[in-house]
CSV table of C-alpha atoms in Angstrom, one decimal:
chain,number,residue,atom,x,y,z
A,1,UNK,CA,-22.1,-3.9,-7.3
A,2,UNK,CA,-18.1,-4.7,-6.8
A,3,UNK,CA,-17.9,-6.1,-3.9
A,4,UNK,CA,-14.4,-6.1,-3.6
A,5,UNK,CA,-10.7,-4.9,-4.7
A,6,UNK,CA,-7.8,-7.1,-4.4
A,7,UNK,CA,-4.2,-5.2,-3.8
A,8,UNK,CA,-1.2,-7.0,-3.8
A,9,UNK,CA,2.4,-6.5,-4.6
A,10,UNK,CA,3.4,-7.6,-8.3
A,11,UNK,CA,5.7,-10.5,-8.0
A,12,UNK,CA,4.5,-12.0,-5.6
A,13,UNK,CA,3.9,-15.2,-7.1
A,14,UNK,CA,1.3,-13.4,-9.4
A,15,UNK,CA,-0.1,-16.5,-11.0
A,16,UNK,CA,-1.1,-17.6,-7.3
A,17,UNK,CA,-2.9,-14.4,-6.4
A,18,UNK,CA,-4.7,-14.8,-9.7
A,19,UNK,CA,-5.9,-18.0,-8.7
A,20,UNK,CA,-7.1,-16.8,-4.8
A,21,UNK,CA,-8.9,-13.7,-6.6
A,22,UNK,CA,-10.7,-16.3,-8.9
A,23,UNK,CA,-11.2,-18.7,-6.1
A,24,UNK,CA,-12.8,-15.9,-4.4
A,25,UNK,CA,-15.1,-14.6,-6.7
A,26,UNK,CA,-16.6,-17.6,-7.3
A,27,UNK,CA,-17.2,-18.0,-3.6
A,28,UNK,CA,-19.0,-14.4,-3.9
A,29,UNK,CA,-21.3,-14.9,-6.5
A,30,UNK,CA,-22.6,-17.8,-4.9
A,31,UNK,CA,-23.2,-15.8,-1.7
A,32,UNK,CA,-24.7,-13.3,-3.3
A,33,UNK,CA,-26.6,-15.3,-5.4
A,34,UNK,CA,-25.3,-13.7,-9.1
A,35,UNK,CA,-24.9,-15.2,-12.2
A,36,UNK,CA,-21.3,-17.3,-13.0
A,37,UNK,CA,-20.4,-14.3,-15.1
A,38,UNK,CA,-21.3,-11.2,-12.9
A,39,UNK,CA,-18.3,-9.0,-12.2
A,40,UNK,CA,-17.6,-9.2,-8.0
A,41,UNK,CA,-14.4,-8.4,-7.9
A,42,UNK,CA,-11.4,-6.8,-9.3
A,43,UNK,CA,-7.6,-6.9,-9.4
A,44,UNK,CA,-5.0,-5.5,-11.8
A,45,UNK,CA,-2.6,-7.8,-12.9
A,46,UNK,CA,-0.9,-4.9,-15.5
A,47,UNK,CA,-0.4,-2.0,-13.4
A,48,UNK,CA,3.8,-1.1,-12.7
A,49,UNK,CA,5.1,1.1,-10.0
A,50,UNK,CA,5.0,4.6,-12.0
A,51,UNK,CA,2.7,4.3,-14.6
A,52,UNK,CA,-0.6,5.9,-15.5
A,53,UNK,CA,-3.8,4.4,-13.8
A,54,UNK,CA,-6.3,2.9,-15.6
A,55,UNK,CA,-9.7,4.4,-15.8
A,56,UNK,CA,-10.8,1.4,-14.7
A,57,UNK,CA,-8.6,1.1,-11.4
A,58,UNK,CA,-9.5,4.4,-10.4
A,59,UNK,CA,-13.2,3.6,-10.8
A,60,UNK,CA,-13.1,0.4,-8.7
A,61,UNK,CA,-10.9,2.0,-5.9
A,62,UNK,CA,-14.0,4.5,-6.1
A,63,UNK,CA,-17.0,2.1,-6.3
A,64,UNK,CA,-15.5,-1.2,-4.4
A,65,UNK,CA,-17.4,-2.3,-0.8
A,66,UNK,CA,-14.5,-4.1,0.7
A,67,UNK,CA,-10.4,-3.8,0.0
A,68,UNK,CA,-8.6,-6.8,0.5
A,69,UNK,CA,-4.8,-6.5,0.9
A,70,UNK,CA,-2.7,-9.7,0.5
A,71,UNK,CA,0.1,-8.4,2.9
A,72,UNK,CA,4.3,-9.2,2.6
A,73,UNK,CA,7.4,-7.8,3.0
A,74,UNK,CA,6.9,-6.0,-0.8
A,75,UNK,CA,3.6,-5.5,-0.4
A,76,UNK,CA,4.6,-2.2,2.5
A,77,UNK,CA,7.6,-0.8,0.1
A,78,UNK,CA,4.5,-0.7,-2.9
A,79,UNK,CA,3.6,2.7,-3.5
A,80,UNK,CA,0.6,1.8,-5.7
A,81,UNK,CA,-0.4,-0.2,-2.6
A,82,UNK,CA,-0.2,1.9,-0.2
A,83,UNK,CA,-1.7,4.4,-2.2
A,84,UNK,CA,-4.6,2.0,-3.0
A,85,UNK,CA,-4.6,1.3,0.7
A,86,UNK,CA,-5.0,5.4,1.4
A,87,UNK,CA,-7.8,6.4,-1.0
A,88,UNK,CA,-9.9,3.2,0.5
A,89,UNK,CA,-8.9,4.5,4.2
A,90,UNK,CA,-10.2,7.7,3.6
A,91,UNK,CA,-13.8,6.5,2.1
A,92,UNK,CA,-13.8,4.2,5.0
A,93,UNK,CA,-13.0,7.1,7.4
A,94,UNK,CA,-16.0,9.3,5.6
A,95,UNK,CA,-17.9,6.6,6.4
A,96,UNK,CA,-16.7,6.0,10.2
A,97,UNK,CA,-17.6,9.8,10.8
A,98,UNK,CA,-20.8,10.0,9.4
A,99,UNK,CA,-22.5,6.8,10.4
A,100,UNK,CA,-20.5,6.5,14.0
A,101,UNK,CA,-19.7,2.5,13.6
A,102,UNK,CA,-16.9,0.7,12.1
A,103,UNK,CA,-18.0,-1.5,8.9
A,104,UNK,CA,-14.9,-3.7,8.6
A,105,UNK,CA,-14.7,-3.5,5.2
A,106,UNK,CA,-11.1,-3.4,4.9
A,107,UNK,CA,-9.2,-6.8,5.4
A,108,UNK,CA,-5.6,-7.6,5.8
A,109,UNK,CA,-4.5,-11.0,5.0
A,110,UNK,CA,-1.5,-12.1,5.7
A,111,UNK,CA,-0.1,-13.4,2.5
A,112,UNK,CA,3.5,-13.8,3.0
A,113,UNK,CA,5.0,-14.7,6.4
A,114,UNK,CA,6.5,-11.6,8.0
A,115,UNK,CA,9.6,-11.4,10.5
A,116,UNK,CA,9.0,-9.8,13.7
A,117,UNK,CA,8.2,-6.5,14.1
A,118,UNK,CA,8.0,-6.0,9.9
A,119,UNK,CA,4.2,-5.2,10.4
A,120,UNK,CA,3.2,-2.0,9.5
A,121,UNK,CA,1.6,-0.2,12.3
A,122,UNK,CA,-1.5,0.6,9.6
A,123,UNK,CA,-1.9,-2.9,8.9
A,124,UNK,CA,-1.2,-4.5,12.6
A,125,UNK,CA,-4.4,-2.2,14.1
A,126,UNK,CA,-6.4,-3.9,12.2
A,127,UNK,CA,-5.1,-7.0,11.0
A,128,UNK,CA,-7.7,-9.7,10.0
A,129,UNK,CA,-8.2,-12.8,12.4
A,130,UNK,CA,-9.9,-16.0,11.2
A,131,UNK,CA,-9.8,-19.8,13.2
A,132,UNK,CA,-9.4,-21.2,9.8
A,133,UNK,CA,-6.6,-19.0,8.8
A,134,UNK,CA,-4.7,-18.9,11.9
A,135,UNK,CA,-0.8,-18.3,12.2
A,136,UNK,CA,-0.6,-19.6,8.3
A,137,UNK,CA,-0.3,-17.4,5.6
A,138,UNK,CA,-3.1,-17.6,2.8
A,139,UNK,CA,-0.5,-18.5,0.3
A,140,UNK,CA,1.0,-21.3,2.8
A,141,UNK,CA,-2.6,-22.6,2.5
A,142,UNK,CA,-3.0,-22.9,-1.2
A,143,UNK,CA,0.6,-24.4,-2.0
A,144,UNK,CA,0.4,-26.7,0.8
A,145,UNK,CA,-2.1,-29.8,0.3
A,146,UNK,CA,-2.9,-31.2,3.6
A,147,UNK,CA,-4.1,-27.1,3.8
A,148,UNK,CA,-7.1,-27.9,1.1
A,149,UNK,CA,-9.9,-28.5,3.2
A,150,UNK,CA,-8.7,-25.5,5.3
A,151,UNK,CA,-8.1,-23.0,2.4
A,152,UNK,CA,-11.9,-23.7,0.8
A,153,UNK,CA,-13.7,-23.3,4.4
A,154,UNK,CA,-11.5,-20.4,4.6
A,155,UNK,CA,-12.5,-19.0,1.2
A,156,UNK,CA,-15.8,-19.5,2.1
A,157,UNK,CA,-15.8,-17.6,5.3
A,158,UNK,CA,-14.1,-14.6,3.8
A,159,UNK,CA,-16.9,-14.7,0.8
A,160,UNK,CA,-19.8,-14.6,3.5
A,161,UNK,CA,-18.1,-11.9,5.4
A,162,UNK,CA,-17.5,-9.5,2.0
A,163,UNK,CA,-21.2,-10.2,0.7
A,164,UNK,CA,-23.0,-9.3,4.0
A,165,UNK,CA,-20.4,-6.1,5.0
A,166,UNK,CA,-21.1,-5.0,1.0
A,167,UNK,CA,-24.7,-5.0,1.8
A,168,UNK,CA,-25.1,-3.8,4.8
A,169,UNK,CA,-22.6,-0.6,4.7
A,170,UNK,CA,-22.8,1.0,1.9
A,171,UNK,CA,-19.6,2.9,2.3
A,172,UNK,CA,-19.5,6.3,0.3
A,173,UNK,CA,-17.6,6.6,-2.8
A,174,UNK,CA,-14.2,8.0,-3.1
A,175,UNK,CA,-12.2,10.7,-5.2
A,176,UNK,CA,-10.4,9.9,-7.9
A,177,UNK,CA,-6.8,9.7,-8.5
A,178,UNK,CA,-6.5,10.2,-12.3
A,179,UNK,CA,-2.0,9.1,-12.1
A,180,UNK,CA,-0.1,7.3,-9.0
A,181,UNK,CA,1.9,11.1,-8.3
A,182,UNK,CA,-1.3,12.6,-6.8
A,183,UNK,CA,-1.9,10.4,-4.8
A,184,UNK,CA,-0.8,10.1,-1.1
A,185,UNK,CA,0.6,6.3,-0.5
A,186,UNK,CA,0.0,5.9,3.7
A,187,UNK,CA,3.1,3.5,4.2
A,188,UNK,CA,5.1,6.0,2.9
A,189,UNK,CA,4.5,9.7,4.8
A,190,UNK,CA,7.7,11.6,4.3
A,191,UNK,CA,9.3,12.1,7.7
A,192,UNK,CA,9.4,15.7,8.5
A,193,UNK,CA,12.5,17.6,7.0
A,194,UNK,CA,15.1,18.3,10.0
A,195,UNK,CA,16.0,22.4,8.8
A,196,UNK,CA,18.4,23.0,11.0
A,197,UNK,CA,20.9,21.5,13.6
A,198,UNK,CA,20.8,24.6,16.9
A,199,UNK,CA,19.5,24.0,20.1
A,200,UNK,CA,16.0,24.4,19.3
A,201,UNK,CA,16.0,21.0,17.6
A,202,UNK,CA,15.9,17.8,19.2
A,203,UNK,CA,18.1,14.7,17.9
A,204,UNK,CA,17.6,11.6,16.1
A,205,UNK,CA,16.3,9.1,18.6
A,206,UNK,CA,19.4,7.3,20.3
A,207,UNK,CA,17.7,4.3,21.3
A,208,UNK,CA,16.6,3.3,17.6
A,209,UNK,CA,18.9,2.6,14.8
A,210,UNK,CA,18.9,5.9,12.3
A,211,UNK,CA,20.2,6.7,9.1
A,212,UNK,CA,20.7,9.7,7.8
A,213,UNK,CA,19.9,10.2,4.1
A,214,UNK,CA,21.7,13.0,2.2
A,215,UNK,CA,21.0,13.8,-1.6
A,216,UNK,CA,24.1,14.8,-3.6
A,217,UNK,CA,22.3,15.5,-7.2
A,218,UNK,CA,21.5,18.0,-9.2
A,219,UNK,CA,18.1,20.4,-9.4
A,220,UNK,CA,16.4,21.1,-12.4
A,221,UNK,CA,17.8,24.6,-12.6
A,222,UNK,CA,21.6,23.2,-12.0
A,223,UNK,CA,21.5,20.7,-14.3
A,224,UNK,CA,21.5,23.4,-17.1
A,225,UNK,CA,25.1,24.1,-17.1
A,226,UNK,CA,25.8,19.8,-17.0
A,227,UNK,CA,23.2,17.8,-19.1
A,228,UNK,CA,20.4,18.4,-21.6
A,229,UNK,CA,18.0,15.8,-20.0
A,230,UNK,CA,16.6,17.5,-16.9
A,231,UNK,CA,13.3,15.2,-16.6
A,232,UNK,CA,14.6,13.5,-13.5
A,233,UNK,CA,15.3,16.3,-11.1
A,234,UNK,CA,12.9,19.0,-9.1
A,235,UNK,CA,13.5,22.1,-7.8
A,236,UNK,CA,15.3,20.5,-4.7
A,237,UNK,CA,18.4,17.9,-4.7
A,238,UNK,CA,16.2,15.5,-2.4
A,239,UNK,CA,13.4,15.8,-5.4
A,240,UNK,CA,15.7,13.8,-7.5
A,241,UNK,CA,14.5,10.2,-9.2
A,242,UNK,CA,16.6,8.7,-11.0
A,243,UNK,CA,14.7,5.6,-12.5
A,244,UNK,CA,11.8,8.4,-13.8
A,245,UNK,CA,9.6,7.5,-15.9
A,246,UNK,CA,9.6,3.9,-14.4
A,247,UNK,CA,9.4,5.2,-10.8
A,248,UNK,CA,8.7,9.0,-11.0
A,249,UNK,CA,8.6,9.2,-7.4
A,250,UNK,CA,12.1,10.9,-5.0
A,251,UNK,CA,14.7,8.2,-4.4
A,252,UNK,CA,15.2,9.9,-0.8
A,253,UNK,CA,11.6,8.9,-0.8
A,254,UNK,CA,11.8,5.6,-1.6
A,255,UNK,CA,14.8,5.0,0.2
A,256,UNK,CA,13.3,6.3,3.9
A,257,UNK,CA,10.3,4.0,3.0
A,258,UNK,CA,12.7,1.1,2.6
A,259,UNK,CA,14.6,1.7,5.4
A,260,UNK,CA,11.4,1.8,7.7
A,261,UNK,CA,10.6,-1.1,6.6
A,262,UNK,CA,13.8,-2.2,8.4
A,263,UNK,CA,12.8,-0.7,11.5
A,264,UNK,CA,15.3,2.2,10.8
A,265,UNK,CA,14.3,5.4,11.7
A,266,UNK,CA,15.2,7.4,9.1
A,267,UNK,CA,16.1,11.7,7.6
A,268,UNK,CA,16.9,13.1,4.2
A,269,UNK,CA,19.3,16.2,3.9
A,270,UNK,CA,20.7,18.0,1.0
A,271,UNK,CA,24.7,17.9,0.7
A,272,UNK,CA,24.9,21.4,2.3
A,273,UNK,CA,23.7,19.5,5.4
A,274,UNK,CA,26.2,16.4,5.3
A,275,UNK,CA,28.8,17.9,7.8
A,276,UNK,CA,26.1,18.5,10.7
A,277,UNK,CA,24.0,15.0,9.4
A,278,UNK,CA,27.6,13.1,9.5
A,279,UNK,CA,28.7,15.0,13.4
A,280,UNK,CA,25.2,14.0,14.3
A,281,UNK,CA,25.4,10.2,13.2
A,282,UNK,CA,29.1,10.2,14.9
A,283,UNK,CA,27.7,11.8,18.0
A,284,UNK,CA,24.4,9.0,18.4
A,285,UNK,CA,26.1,5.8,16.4
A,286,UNK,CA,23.9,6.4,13.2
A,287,UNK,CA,24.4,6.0,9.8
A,288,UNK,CA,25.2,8.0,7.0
A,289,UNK,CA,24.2,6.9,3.3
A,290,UNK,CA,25.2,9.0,0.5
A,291,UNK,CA,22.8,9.2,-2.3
A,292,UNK,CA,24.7,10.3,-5.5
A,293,UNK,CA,24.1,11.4,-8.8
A,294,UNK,CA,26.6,11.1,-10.9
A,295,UNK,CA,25.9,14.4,-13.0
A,296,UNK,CA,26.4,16.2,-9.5
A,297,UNK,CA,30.4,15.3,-9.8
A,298,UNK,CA,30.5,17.8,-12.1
A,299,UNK,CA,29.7,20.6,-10.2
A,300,UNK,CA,33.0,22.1,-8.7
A,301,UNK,CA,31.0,22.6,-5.1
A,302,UNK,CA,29.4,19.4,-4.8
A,303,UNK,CA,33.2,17.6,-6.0
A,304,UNK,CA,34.7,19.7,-3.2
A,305,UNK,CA,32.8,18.6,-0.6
A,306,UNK,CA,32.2,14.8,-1.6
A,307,UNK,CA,36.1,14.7,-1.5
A,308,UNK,CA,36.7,16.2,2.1
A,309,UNK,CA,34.0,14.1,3.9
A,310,UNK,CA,35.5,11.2,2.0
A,311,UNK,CA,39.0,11.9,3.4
A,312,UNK,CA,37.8,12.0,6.8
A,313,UNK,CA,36.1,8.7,6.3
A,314,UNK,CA,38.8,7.2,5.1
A,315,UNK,CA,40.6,8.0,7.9
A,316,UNK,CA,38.3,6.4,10.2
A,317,UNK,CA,39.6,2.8,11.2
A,318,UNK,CA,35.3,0.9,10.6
A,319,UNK,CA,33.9,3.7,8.2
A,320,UNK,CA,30.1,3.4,8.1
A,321,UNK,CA,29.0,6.0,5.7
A,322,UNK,CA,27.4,3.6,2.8
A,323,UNK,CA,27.7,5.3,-0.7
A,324,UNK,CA,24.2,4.2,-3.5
A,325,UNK,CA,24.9,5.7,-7.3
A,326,UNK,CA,22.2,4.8,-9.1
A,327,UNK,CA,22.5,4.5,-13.0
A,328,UNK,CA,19.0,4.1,-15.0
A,329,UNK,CA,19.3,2.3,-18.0
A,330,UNK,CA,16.2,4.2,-19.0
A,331,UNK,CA,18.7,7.3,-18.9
A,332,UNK,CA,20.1,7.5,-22.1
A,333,UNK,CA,22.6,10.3,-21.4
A,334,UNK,CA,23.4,8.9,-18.5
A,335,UNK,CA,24.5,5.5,-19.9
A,336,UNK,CA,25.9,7.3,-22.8
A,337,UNK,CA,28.4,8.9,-20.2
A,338,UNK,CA,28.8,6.8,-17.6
A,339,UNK,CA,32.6,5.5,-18.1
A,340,UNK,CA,33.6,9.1,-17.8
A,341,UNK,CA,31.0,10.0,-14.6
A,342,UNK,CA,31.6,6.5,-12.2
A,343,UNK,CA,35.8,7.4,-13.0
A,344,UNK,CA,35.4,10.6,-11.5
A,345,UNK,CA,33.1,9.2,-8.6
A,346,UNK,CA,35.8,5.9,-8.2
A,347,UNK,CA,38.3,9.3,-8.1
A,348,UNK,CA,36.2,11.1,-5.0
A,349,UNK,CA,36.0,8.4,-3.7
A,350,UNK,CA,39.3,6.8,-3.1
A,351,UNK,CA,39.4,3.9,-0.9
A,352,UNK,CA,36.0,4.1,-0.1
A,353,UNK,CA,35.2,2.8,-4.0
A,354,UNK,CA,37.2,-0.1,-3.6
A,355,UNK,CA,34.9,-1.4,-0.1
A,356,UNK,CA,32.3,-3.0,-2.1
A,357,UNK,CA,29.9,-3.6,0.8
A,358,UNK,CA,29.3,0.3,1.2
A,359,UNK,CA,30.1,1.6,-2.0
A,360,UNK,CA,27.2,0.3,-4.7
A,361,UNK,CA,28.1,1.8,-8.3
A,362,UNK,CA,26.0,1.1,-11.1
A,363,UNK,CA,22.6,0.0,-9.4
A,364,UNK,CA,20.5,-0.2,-13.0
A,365,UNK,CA,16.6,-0.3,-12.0
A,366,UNK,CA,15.2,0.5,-8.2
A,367,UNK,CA,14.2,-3.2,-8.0
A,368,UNK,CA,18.0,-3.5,-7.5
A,369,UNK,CA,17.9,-0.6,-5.4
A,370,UNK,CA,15.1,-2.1,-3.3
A,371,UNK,CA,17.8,-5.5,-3.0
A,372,UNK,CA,21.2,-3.2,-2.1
A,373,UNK,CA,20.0,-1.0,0.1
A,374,UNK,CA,19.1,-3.5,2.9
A,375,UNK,CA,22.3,-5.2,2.6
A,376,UNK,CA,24.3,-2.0,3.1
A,377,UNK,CA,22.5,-0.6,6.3
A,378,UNK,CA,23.0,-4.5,7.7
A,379,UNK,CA,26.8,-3.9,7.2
A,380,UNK,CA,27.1,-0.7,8.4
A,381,UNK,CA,25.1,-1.4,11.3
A,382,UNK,CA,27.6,-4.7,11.8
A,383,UNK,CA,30.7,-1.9,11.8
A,384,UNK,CA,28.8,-0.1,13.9
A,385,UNK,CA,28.4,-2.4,16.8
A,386,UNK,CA,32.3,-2.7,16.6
A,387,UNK,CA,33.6,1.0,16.7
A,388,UNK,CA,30.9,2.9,17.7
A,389,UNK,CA,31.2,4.9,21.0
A,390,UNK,CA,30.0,3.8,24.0
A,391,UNK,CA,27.4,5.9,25.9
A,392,UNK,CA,27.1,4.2,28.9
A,393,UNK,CA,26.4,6.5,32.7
A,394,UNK,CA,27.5,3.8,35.5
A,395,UNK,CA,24.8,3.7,38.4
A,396,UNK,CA,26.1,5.2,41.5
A,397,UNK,CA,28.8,7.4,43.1
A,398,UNK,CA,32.1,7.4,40.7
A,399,UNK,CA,35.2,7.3,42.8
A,400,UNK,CA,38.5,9.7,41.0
A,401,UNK,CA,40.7,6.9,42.7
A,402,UNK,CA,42.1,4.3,40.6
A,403,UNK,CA,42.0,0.7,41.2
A,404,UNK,CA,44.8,-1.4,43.0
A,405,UNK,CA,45.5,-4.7,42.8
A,406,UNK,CA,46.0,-6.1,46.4
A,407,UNK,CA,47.9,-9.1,45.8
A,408,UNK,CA,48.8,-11.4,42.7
């Protein structure tokens, strides 16, 4: 039997989580009363965001009796982990529905300290409580050593709670997922596309902080008359990833997930969309972030329109309209091009290229990504706050008379 699966996010302070899973283990086989070499547990230490899963992986996420998710501020932009999180959710669910009781097989730990209101909703409905464990983080625990005593009787409690909920719900086994693309991650749903802009649709939320994401790239069938490699786009502009094979997965995608996670509500629109997206954002004090491929430059269309909205934002005294051009360095033709590309963006960009708080050229992996994109909605929200309109209704009767001073 494996009693348990381990999810975490990869860099954080691997060598640690090693040393919990092992810790743990041990703690299992005791309570259970296996041999010293019987297999309790599993984690993957080798998987990367956008590679192929194991056989292995996808036969623990199918056969484990308890998931284990070492939470942090990585841990909700994971893909793999939240779609490690998803396919144990829905075994658990199966289970819920056909036995009418909720086996409380899936524990959240708090492994990193979070700010407030970083939670995910998934994770803060059912987060795991222990005495022992408190407001510290597991990892606070282990590193600090007047913790010890505390992290061992804590160990020992979690290893009594996954041996007795492994044997007593015998929660159903799952599907498998043979590659990370087909399957759903559930801290990253796509937000429901926004077709159109007429009265029948409602806008953006004005009481929340929203960005607007609009895809200026290429699509697969475009990208004939411009390149020869065509392995990063889709049939749509917003189906564009850049850092494929490495991250196969929509920057849009990727970049609504971060910005989530940043308690931003967030849309992605193609560049046929950016005048209504950008009258929108004026209209509500939200944000505009261009997403551009470089390739899509060339295209006379996509030139002519990147220029104009540019103009008009230069024009504006704060400009807020942030401007992410990736460059892969697993893109060959892309780096093989790239003087000439980034001089023609630099030229559509005038003036806006030369703010380098909203205008991030050359971001190389989307690790780097993951690190620019935060700082950019931080400043634009910043310029916001100093020349955004004010919406403000006073209370009351307004009187048409103006104010007079009666005496100095």
């Amino acid at each position: 039997m494996l009693y348990f699966f381990l999810s975490y996010a990869r860099g954080d302070e691997d060598d640690l989580v090693r040393q919990f899973f092992n810790d743990l283990s041990v703690e299992v086989r005791v309570r259970a009363g296996l041999h010293k070499d019987a297999e309790v547990g599993f984690i993957d230490a080798r998987m990367k965001a956008g590679t192929v899963w194991s056989a292995e992986l996808a036969e623990a996420l199918s056969q484990c009796r308890s998931f284990i998710a070492l939470l942090s501020p990585r841990y909700f932009l994971s893909r793999p982990c939240g779609q490690e999180w998803q396919i144990f959710a829905d075994r658990v669910a199966r289970y819920e529905e056909e036995m009418g009781l909720d086996p409380s097989v899936l524990k959240p730990l708090l492994w990193v300290p979070l700010p407030p209101g970083k939670m995910h909703p998934v994770a803060a409905r059912i987060q795991f409580s222990s005495d022992l464990l408190g407001d510290t983080c597991v990892r606070q625990l282990m590193r600090l050593q007047r913790h010890q005593d505390a992290y061992r009787e804590f160990v020992f409690e979690l290893a009594g709670q996954i041996v007795e909920s492994a044997e007593t719900h015998p929660i159903p086994e799952g599907h498998s997922y043979p590659d990370l693309e087909s399957a759903p991650s559930i801290f990253h749903t796509p937000q429901p596309a926004v077709e159109s802009l007429n009265g029948s649709e409602r806008d953006a939320d004005s009481d929340a902080l929203t960005v607007h994401f609009v895809v200026a790239a290429l699509t697969r069938s475009k990208a004939l008359s411009v390149r020869s490699d065509r392995a990063v786009y889709g049939d749509r502009p917003r189906d564009w990833a850049p850092y494929h094979p490495v991250r196969p997965s929509p920057l849009a995608e990727y970049a609504s997930a971060i910005a989530e996670s940043q308690r931003f509500a967030s849309r992605v629109a193609d560049l046929e969309e950016l005048a209504e997206r950008a009258e929108l954002a004026s209209r509500h004090n939200q944000i505009v972030v261009l997403l551009v491929d470089v390739w899509a430059t060339e295209l006379e269309e996509a030139s002519r329109v990147l220029t104009a909205y540019n103009a008009r934002e230069i024009r504006e005294r704060e400009p807020t309209t942030a401007v992410l051009i990736p460059r892969s360095l697993d893109d060959r033709e892309t780096v093989q091009h790239w003087r000439r590309l980034s001089e023609e963006c630099r030229r559509i960009f005038r003036g806006t290229a030369d703010d380098d708080e909203l205008y991030r050229s050359n971001i190389p992996t989307y690790q780097a990504f993951e690190q620019d994109l935060p700082a950019v909605l931080q400043v634009a929200v910043n310029r916001m706050f100093v020349s955004g309109h004010v919406h403000r209704r006073p209370d009351g009767e307004v009187s048409s008379d103006r104010p007079m001073l009666d005496a100095p």
